[in-house]
Amino acid sequence: MAIANMRESYHAGQLPWAAVRGRHPLVVFADSISQADSLHARVEGAHPSLLAPAKRLILGTVDQATGRPAATPVRIASCSAAEIVVGVDATSPALRHLEVNPLAALLFHSQGTQRQLRVEGKARVAKTEGSEAGAPERGQKLTLPGDTQGRAARWSAEEVEASLFEVAKAYREAKVPGLAALDPNAMCVVTARQREPGGLFRPSARMVLLKGCEEAGPVFYTNFRSPKGRDLEANPQAAFALDWPTLGLRLDVAGPVQKVSDGTADAYWRTRPYASQLGSAASRQSEPLSWRGDLIARALLYGLLHGPWPPRPKHWGGLLMDPDRVQWKRTQDDPSDGAQVRVVIDPTQVEAWQGRDSRLHDRWLWLRDDDGSWSRPERLSP
């Protein structure tokens, strides 16, 4: 398939309301992975490095002792109406995190279909047929190699600076000429917040756009009133994961974050397309939305009130990470290689996100009740 014709595939299999209403959320999850996998197979012949494997997901966990989030590439093993099973590298610190804090987040993102699936729930380690010998039984204490037990060593400023220079260089090289929709700046960010004093940190994962990658560190922009914005206000630490199949690289960056200056945020805001400015200003991110027309009406009203140069809302701005860890992984070092531990995730909520123009994306949220039944999908503001 020629790159020029790929644009026609980006909206293939999008999620209209009729495809979501009344469906089981994990069926939507499994179907979305299947559609992305099918698209990947069609593209692979002509452009084998263009799309990341559809079955590669990001597992979000958090170190309970420090509140430090982690973003770990995993590979989906199976999905049923009750649970999702993923394979995690046996040496991954994520397993140590889950032993202390079973709360986990899982994110699937397909640039090909412009879709995200976010899952939050409780994780448990299980030995299943086909898993590596020696993997712990359900409930058995997990023992990891000694070098993964302690906190990750903090990198020196010189090491971080050198690595970020290479990140910035790779970022420029990762773009695909003539195909802006496959932008390498799509990254998974994992945050964590204690929901109550003294309680467990609850990780959350979602996609954001990397809007700067210089020596100072990675920068992204968001609504500070959103759940991730509130997470980072309460616990200003994050982990980022980027997947660049065109370079055969995956990148994991972690560290504390802080807000960029108002001047920096204003300067970036002025570079955004007009329709995206209106969409961002109009969205009450993650709040319930009665119907899509409300969002569009608010965006149009913001444009009428402010004309062709709408101001940046004060609750919208940038966040800069000061990394103390930058880790590269070659794509051939796939998480399915080596000793694997099966991790079962029992979902408590599932969110489907479908990309649309002008930042006016579609989002639906399902919540699981104590009796195991699922709520009807609720539309959220993007």
Short mmCIF file of C-alpha atoms in Angstrom, two decimals:
data_model
loop_
_atom_site.label_atom_id
_atom_site.label_comp_id
_atom_site.label_asym_id
_atom_site.label_seq_id
_atom_site.Cartn_x
_atom_site.Cartn_y
_atom_site.Cartn_z
CA MET A 1 0.00 0.00 0.00
CA ALA A 2 1.45 3.37 -1.02
CA ILE A 3 1.99 5.92 1.72
CA ALA A 4 -0.24 8.37 -0.15
CA ASN A 5 -3.15 5.92 0.16
CA MET A 6 -2.61 5.35 3.87
CA ARG A 7 -4.67 8.43 4.74
CA GLU A 8 -7.77 6.56 3.63
CA SER A 9 -7.13 3.95 6.33
CA TYR A 10 -6.87 6.30 9.28
CA HIS A 11 -10.59 6.48 9.87
CA ALA A 12 -11.27 2.85 9.00
CA GLY A 13 -13.18 1.17 11.78
CA GLN A 14 -13.87 4.34 13.77
CA LEU A 15 -16.23 4.00 16.68
CA PRO A 16 -19.61 5.62 16.02
CA TRP A 17 -22.12 5.68 18.84
CA ALA A 18 -24.05 2.79 17.30
CA ALA A 19 -20.92 0.59 17.55
CA VAL A 20 -20.49 1.34 21.26
CA ARG A 21 -24.00 1.44 22.68
CA GLY A 22 -24.97 -1.80 24.37
CA ARG A 23 -21.65 -3.55 23.73
CA HIS A 24 -19.44 -5.13 26.36
CA PRO A 25 -16.37 -2.91 26.90
CA LEU A 26 -13.89 -5.77 26.66
CA VAL A 27 -15.47 -6.88 23.39
CA VAL A 28 -14.87 -3.34 22.09
CA PHE A 29 -11.31 -3.64 23.41
CA ALA A 30 -10.67 -6.97 21.66
CA ASP A 31 -12.29 -5.81 18.40
CA SER A 32 -10.18 -2.65 18.38
CA ILE A 33 -6.96 -4.62 18.70
CA SER A 34 -8.12 -7.00 15.97
CA GLN A 35 -8.92 -4.12 13.58
CA ALA A 36 -5.56 -2.46 14.26
CA ASP A 37 -3.79 -5.78 13.79
CA SER A 38 -5.55 -6.27 10.46
CA LEU A 39 -4.55 -2.79 9.31
CA HIS A 40 -0.96 -3.46 10.37
CA ALA A 41 -0.92 -6.67 8.33
CA ARG A 42 -2.13 -4.82 5.21
CA VAL A 43 0.56 -2.16 5.56
CA GLU A 44 3.39 -4.46 6.59
CA GLY A 45 4.15 -5.76 3.11
CA ALA A 46 4.98 -2.35 1.63
CA HIS A 47 6.12 -0.53 4.77
CA PRO A 48 7.15 -3.02 7.47
CA SER A 49 8.38 -0.30 9.84
CA LEU A 50 5.46 2.10 9.53
CA LEU A 51 3.16 0.97 12.34
CA ALA A 52 3.90 -0.41 15.80
CA PRO A 53 2.59 -3.96 16.41
CA ALA A 54 -1.04 -3.72 17.45
CA LYS A 55 -0.64 -6.19 20.30
CA ARG A 56 2.01 -4.13 22.07
CA LEU A 57 0.51 -2.17 24.95
CA ILE A 58 1.79 -0.03 27.83
CA LEU A 59 1.34 -1.15 31.43
CA GLY A 60 1.25 1.67 33.98
CA THR A 61 2.33 0.88 37.54
CA VAL A 62 3.65 2.90 40.46
CA ASP A 63 6.32 2.42 43.11
CA GLN A 64 4.32 2.65 46.32
CA ALA A 65 7.30 3.81 48.38
CA THR A 66 8.08 6.83 46.21
CA GLY A 67 4.93 7.48 44.18
CA ARG A 68 7.06 7.15 41.05
CA PRO A 69 5.08 5.94 38.00
CA ALA A 70 6.49 3.51 35.43
CA ALA A 71 5.50 2.83 31.82
CA THR A 72 6.30 -0.73 30.74
CA PRO A 73 5.79 -2.21 27.22
CA VAL A 74 3.85 -5.48 27.41
CA ARG A 75 2.19 -7.78 24.92
CA ILE A 76 -1.42 -8.88 25.12
CA ALA A 77 -1.85 -12.63 25.54
CA SER A 78 -5.64 -12.92 25.70
CA CYS A 79 -8.80 -10.98 26.39
CA SER A 80 -12.11 -12.34 27.65
CA ALA A 81 -15.32 -10.76 28.92
CA ALA A 82 -13.89 -10.91 32.46
CA GLU A 83 -10.17 -10.16 32.24
CA ILE A 84 -7.18 -9.14 30.14
CA VAL A 85 -3.94 -11.14 30.25
CA VAL A 86 -0.59 -9.62 29.27
CA GLY A 87 2.96 -10.93 29.21
CA VAL A 88 5.48 -8.93 31.26
CA ASP A 89 9.25 -9.38 31.16
CA ALA A 90 10.27 -11.34 34.25
CA THR A 91 12.93 -8.76 35.18
CA SER A 92 10.59 -5.78 34.91
CA PRO A 93 10.26 -3.53 37.99
CA ALA A 94 6.54 -3.41 37.18
CA LEU A 95 6.17 -6.83 38.78
CA ARG A 96 7.73 -5.56 42.00
CA HIS A 97 5.34 -2.60 41.93
CA LEU A 98 2.33 -4.86 41.48
CA GLU A 99 3.34 -7.09 44.37
CA VAL A 100 2.98 -4.12 46.73
CA ASN A 101 0.30 -2.19 44.88
CA PRO A 102 -2.02 -4.25 42.65
CA LEU A 103 -3.59 -1.20 41.00
CA ALA A 104 -2.63 -1.00 37.34
CA ALA A 105 -3.41 0.89 34.17
CA LEU A 106 -3.23 -0.48 30.64
CA LEU A 107 -3.21 1.54 27.43
CA PHE A 108 -3.62 0.46 23.83
CA HIS A 109 -3.00 3.02 21.09
CA SER A 110 -3.23 2.58 17.33
CA GLN A 111 -2.07 5.44 15.13
CA GLY A 112 -3.46 3.55 12.18
CA THR A 113 -7.08 3.63 13.40
CA GLN A 114 -6.62 6.72 15.62
CA ARG A 115 -8.00 4.82 18.60
CA GLN A 116 -7.06 4.43 22.24
CA LEU A 117 -8.34 1.99 24.82
CA ARG A 118 -7.61 2.74 28.47
CA VAL A 119 -8.16 0.18 31.23
CA GLU A 120 -7.79 0.59 34.98
CA GLY A 121 -8.14 -2.24 37.44
CA LYS A 122 -6.39 -4.68 39.75
CA ALA A 123 -3.57 -6.92 38.54
CA ARG A 124 -2.53 -10.33 39.78
CA VAL A 125 0.28 -12.60 38.72
CA ALA A 126 -0.84 -15.99 37.50
CA LYS A 127 0.80 -19.11 36.11
CA THR A 128 -1.04 -20.20 33.01
CA GLU A 129 -0.49 -22.82 30.37
CA GLY A 130 2.38 -21.79 28.15
CA SER A 131 3.96 -19.41 30.65
CA GLU A 132 7.59 -19.79 31.61
CA ALA A 133 8.53 -22.36 34.23
CA GLY A 134 9.12 -20.80 37.57
CA ALA A 135 6.57 -18.05 37.11
CA PRO A 136 4.86 -17.47 40.44
CA GLU A 137 1.52 -19.03 41.15
CA ARG A 138 -1.39 -16.72 41.87
CA GLY A 139 -0.85 -15.18 45.28
CA GLN A 140 2.70 -16.54 45.59
CA LYS A 141 5.35 -14.05 46.69
CA LEU A 142 7.31 -12.75 43.74
CA THR A 143 11.11 -12.86 43.88
CA LEU A 144 13.03 -10.80 41.35
CA PRO A 145 16.74 -10.55 40.53
CA GLY A 146 18.65 -8.43 43.01
CA ASP A 147 19.39 -5.59 40.58
CA THR A 148 15.70 -4.76 40.24
CA GLN A 149 14.87 -4.66 43.93
CA GLY A 150 16.10 -1.19 44.82
CA ARG A 151 15.23 2.22 43.42
CA ALA A 152 16.60 2.92 39.96
CA ALA A 153 19.90 4.76 40.18
CA ARG A 154 19.54 8.45 39.38
CA TRP A 155 21.36 9.43 36.21
CA SER A 156 23.97 12.14 36.27
CA ALA A 157 23.10 15.46 34.60
CA GLU A 158 25.69 14.74 31.89
CA GLU A 159 24.16 11.34 31.09
CA VAL A 160 20.65 12.77 30.88
CA GLU A 161 21.78 15.68 28.70
CA ALA A 162 23.60 13.36 26.30
CA SER A 163 20.62 11.00 26.09
CA LEU A 164 18.13 13.83 25.50
CA PHE A 165 20.29 15.13 22.67
CA GLU A 166 19.99 11.69 21.03
CA VAL A 167 16.22 11.69 21.74
CA ALA A 168 15.82 15.04 20.00
CA LYS A 169 17.86 13.82 17.02
CA ALA A 170 15.84 10.60 16.73
CA TYR A 171 12.58 12.53 17.10
CA ARG A 172 13.40 14.52 13.98
CA GLU A 173 14.37 11.37 12.09
CA ALA A 174 11.28 9.41 13.15
CA LYS A 175 8.84 11.47 11.10
CA VAL A 176 7.49 9.87 7.94
CA PRO A 177 7.64 12.31 4.98
CA GLY A 178 4.23 12.95 3.45
CA LEU A 179 2.33 11.23 6.25
CA ALA A 180 1.76 13.69 9.07
CA ALA A 181 -0.80 11.44 10.78
CA LEU A 182 2.00 9.05 11.78
CA ASP A 183 3.58 11.63 14.04
CA PRO A 184 6.29 10.34 16.36
CA ASN A 185 5.20 12.74 19.10
CA ALA A 186 2.37 10.48 20.27
CA MET A 187 3.46 9.13 23.65
CA CYS A 188 1.96 7.35 26.62
CA VAL A 189 2.24 9.26 29.89
CA VAL A 190 1.70 7.47 33.22
CA THR A 191 0.79 9.48 36.31
CA ALA A 192 -0.17 8.44 39.83
CA ARG A 193 -2.06 10.00 42.72
CA GLN A 194 -3.13 8.92 46.19
CA ARG A 195 -6.92 9.00 46.14
CA GLU A 196 -7.08 9.36 49.90
CA PRO A 197 -4.46 10.22 52.56
CA GLY A 198 -2.38 7.17 53.36
CA GLY A 199 -3.97 5.15 50.57
CA LEU A 200 -2.41 3.43 47.57
CA PHE A 201 -1.15 5.39 44.62
CA ARG A 202 -3.41 4.70 41.63
CA PRO A 203 -1.66 4.80 38.22
CA SER A 204 -3.34 6.17 35.14
CA ALA A 205 -2.13 6.03 31.53
CA ARG A 206 -3.16 8.03 28.48
CA MET A 207 -1.74 9.36 25.23
CA VAL A 208 -0.42 12.91 24.92
CA LEU A 209 1.61 14.70 22.26
CA LEU A 210 5.28 15.44 22.81
CA LYS A 211 5.65 19.10 21.87
CA GLY A 212 9.27 19.66 22.70
CA CYS A 213 12.31 17.45 23.12
CA GLU A 214 15.34 19.56 23.80
CA GLU A 215 18.13 19.56 26.35
CA ALA A 216 15.80 20.98 29.02
CA GLY A 217 13.61 17.88 28.76
CA PRO A 218 10.35 16.65 27.16
CA VAL A 219 7.36 19.04 27.14
CA PHE A 220 3.68 18.30 26.64
CA TYR A 221 0.55 20.42 26.98
CA THR A 222 -2.69 19.58 28.75
CA ASN A 223 -5.76 20.82 30.59
CA PHE A 224 -4.67 21.26 34.22
CA ARG A 225 -8.23 20.50 35.37
CA SER A 226 -8.11 17.06 33.74
CA PRO A 227 -7.42 13.91 35.81
CA LYS A 228 -3.79 13.82 34.65
CA GLY A 229 -3.43 17.51 35.47
CA ARG A 230 -4.74 16.90 38.99
CA ASP A 231 -2.51 13.83 39.32
CA LEU A 232 0.56 15.86 38.47
CA GLU A 233 -0.40 18.70 40.78
CA ALA A 234 -0.69 16.28 43.71
CA ASN A 235 2.30 14.11 42.71
CA PRO A 236 4.53 15.90 40.16
CA GLN A 237 6.20 12.76 38.78
CA ALA A 238 5.56 11.00 35.49
CA ALA A 239 6.83 8.34 33.12
CA PHE A 240 6.68 8.54 29.32
CA ALA A 241 6.85 5.75 26.75
CA LEU A 242 7.33 6.40 23.03
CA ASP A 243 7.31 3.81 20.26
CA TRP A 244 9.11 4.73 17.03
CA PRO A 245 8.81 1.76 14.64
CA THR A 246 10.30 3.76 11.76
CA LEU A 247 13.57 3.79 13.73
CA GLY A 248 13.11 0.45 15.46
CA LEU A 249 13.24 2.19 18.85
CA ARG A 250 11.21 2.42 22.03
CA LEU A 251 11.96 5.06 24.61
CA ASP A 252 11.17 5.23 28.33
CA VAL A 253 11.70 8.54 30.17
CA ALA A 254 10.84 9.24 33.80
CA GLY A 255 11.30 12.04 36.30
CA PRO A 256 9.67 14.99 38.07
CA VAL A 257 7.59 17.53 36.13
CA GLN A 258 6.85 21.22 36.47
CA LYS A 259 4.78 23.79 34.59
CA VAL A 260 6.36 25.81 31.83
CA SER A 261 6.14 29.61 32.01
CA ASP A 262 3.02 31.44 30.84
CA GLY A 263 5.09 33.05 28.10
CA THR A 264 6.21 29.66 26.78
CA ALA A 265 2.64 28.30 26.90
CA ASP A 266 1.26 31.41 25.15
CA ALA A 267 3.89 31.15 22.41
CA TYR A 268 3.02 27.51 21.73
CA TRP A 269 -0.73 28.24 21.86
CA ARG A 270 -0.35 30.76 19.02
CA THR A 271 1.22 28.08 16.79
CA ARG A 272 -1.79 25.76 17.07
CA PRO A 273 -4.41 25.55 14.32
CA TYR A 274 -7.40 27.79 15.00
CA ALA A 275 -9.87 24.89 15.17
CA SER A 276 -7.64 23.06 17.67
CA GLN A 277 -7.50 26.18 19.85
CA LEU A 278 -11.29 26.30 19.94
CA GLY A 279 -11.58 22.58 20.63
CA SER A 280 -9.13 22.70 23.53
CA ALA A 281 -10.74 25.80 25.04
CA ALA A 282 -14.24 24.34 24.77
CA SER A 283 -13.53 20.91 26.24
CA ARG A 284 -14.16 20.30 29.93
CA GLN A 285 -11.75 17.41 29.75
CA SER A 286 -12.99 14.06 31.14
CA GLU A 287 -16.27 15.51 32.41
CA PRO A 288 -19.55 13.88 31.28
CA LEU A 289 -20.84 15.19 27.95
CA SER A 290 -24.53 14.85 27.16
CA TRP A 291 -24.05 14.83 23.41
CA ARG A 292 -21.40 15.82 20.89
CA GLY A 293 -23.34 18.90 19.80
CA ASP A 294 -22.70 20.57 23.18
CA LEU A 295 -18.94 20.40 22.63
CA ILE A 296 -19.15 21.78 19.09
CA ALA A 297 -21.47 24.59 20.25
CA ARG A 298 -19.05 25.63 23.01
CA ALA A 299 -16.16 25.66 20.52
CA LEU A 300 -18.11 27.87 18.11
CA LEU A 301 -19.15 30.20 20.95
CA TYR A 302 -15.52 30.58 22.05
CA GLY A 303 -14.64 31.56 18.50
CA LEU A 304 -17.46 34.10 18.30
CA LEU A 305 -16.44 35.67 21.62
CA HIS A 306 -12.73 35.96 20.86
CA GLY A 307 -12.49 36.23 17.10
CA PRO A 308 -9.55 34.94 15.06
CA TRP A 309 -7.03 35.13 17.95
CA PRO A 310 -8.59 33.28 20.91
CA PRO A 311 -6.53 33.57 24.11
CA ARG A 312 -5.03 30.57 25.87
CA PRO A 313 -7.28 29.45 28.75
CA LYS A 314 -5.49 29.81 32.09
CA HIS A 315 -6.25 26.18 32.94
CA TRP A 316 -4.41 24.96 29.83
CA GLY A 317 -0.63 24.93 29.64
CA GLY A 318 2.60 23.01 29.37
CA LEU A 319 4.49 20.60 31.59
CA LEU A 320 8.23 20.05 31.44
CA MET A 321 9.89 16.88 32.67
CA ASP A 322 13.33 17.00 34.27
CA PRO A 323 14.33 13.39 33.50
CA ASP A 324 16.45 11.36 35.85
CA ARG A 325 16.12 8.24 33.69
CA VAL A 326 16.23 7.87 29.89
CA GLN A 327 16.19 4.33 28.53
CA TRP A 328 16.36 3.14 24.92
CA LYS A 329 15.15 -0.23 23.70
CA ARG A 330 15.53 -1.70 20.25
CA THR A 331 12.29 -2.99 18.76
CA GLN A 332 13.86 -6.40 18.27
CA ASP A 333 14.10 -6.59 22.08
CA ASP A 334 10.41 -7.37 22.07
CA PRO A 335 8.68 -7.90 25.43
CA SER A 336 7.59 -11.32 24.17
CA ASP A 337 11.23 -12.43 24.15
CA GLY A 338 12.86 -13.95 27.22
CA ALA A 339 11.19 -15.13 30.41
CA GLN A 340 7.63 -13.92 30.65
CA VAL A 341 5.27 -13.62 33.59
CA ARG A 342 1.56 -13.63 32.86
CA VAL A 343 -0.26 -10.76 34.56
CA VAL A 344 -4.05 -10.85 34.74
CA ILE A 345 -5.84 -7.50 34.90
CA ASP A 346 -9.36 -7.45 36.32
CA PRO A 347 -10.77 -4.20 34.89
CA THR A 348 -12.80 -1.78 36.98
CA GLN A 349 -13.16 0.78 34.20
CA VAL A 350 -12.62 0.88 30.44
CA GLU A 351 -12.46 3.93 28.21
CA ALA A 352 -12.60 4.03 24.42
CA TRP A 353 -11.14 7.08 22.66
CA GLN A 354 -11.57 7.78 18.96
CA GLY A 355 -9.53 10.52 17.30
CA ARG A 356 -11.42 13.24 15.41
CA ASP A 357 -10.48 16.46 13.67
CA SER A 358 -9.92 19.75 15.54
CA ARG A 359 -9.27 17.97 18.86
CA LEU A 360 -13.01 17.17 19.09
CA HIS A 361 -12.39 13.49 19.87
CA ASP A 362 -15.01 10.95 20.92
CA ARG A 363 -14.66 9.26 24.32
CA TRP A 364 -16.79 6.69 26.12
CA LEU A 365 -16.38 5.34 29.63
CA TRP A 366 -17.67 2.10 31.17
CA LEU A 367 -17.57 1.49 34.94
CA ARG A 368 -17.78 -1.92 36.58
CA ASP A 369 -20.14 -2.38 39.51
CA ASP A 370 -19.41 -4.46 42.60
CA ASP A 371 -21.63 -7.25 41.24
CA GLY A 372 -19.46 -7.51 38.12
CA SER A 373 -21.92 -5.86 35.75
CA TRP A 374 -20.93 -2.92 33.54
CA SER A 375 -22.61 0.47 33.30
CA ARG A 376 -23.89 1.83 30.02
CA PRO A 377 -21.14 3.77 28.22
CA GLU A 378 -21.02 7.44 29.19
CA ARG A 379 -19.73 10.03 26.76
CA LEU A 380 -16.88 12.19 28.09
CA SER A 381 -15.43 15.51 26.99
CA PRO A 382 -12.14 15.01 25.10
#
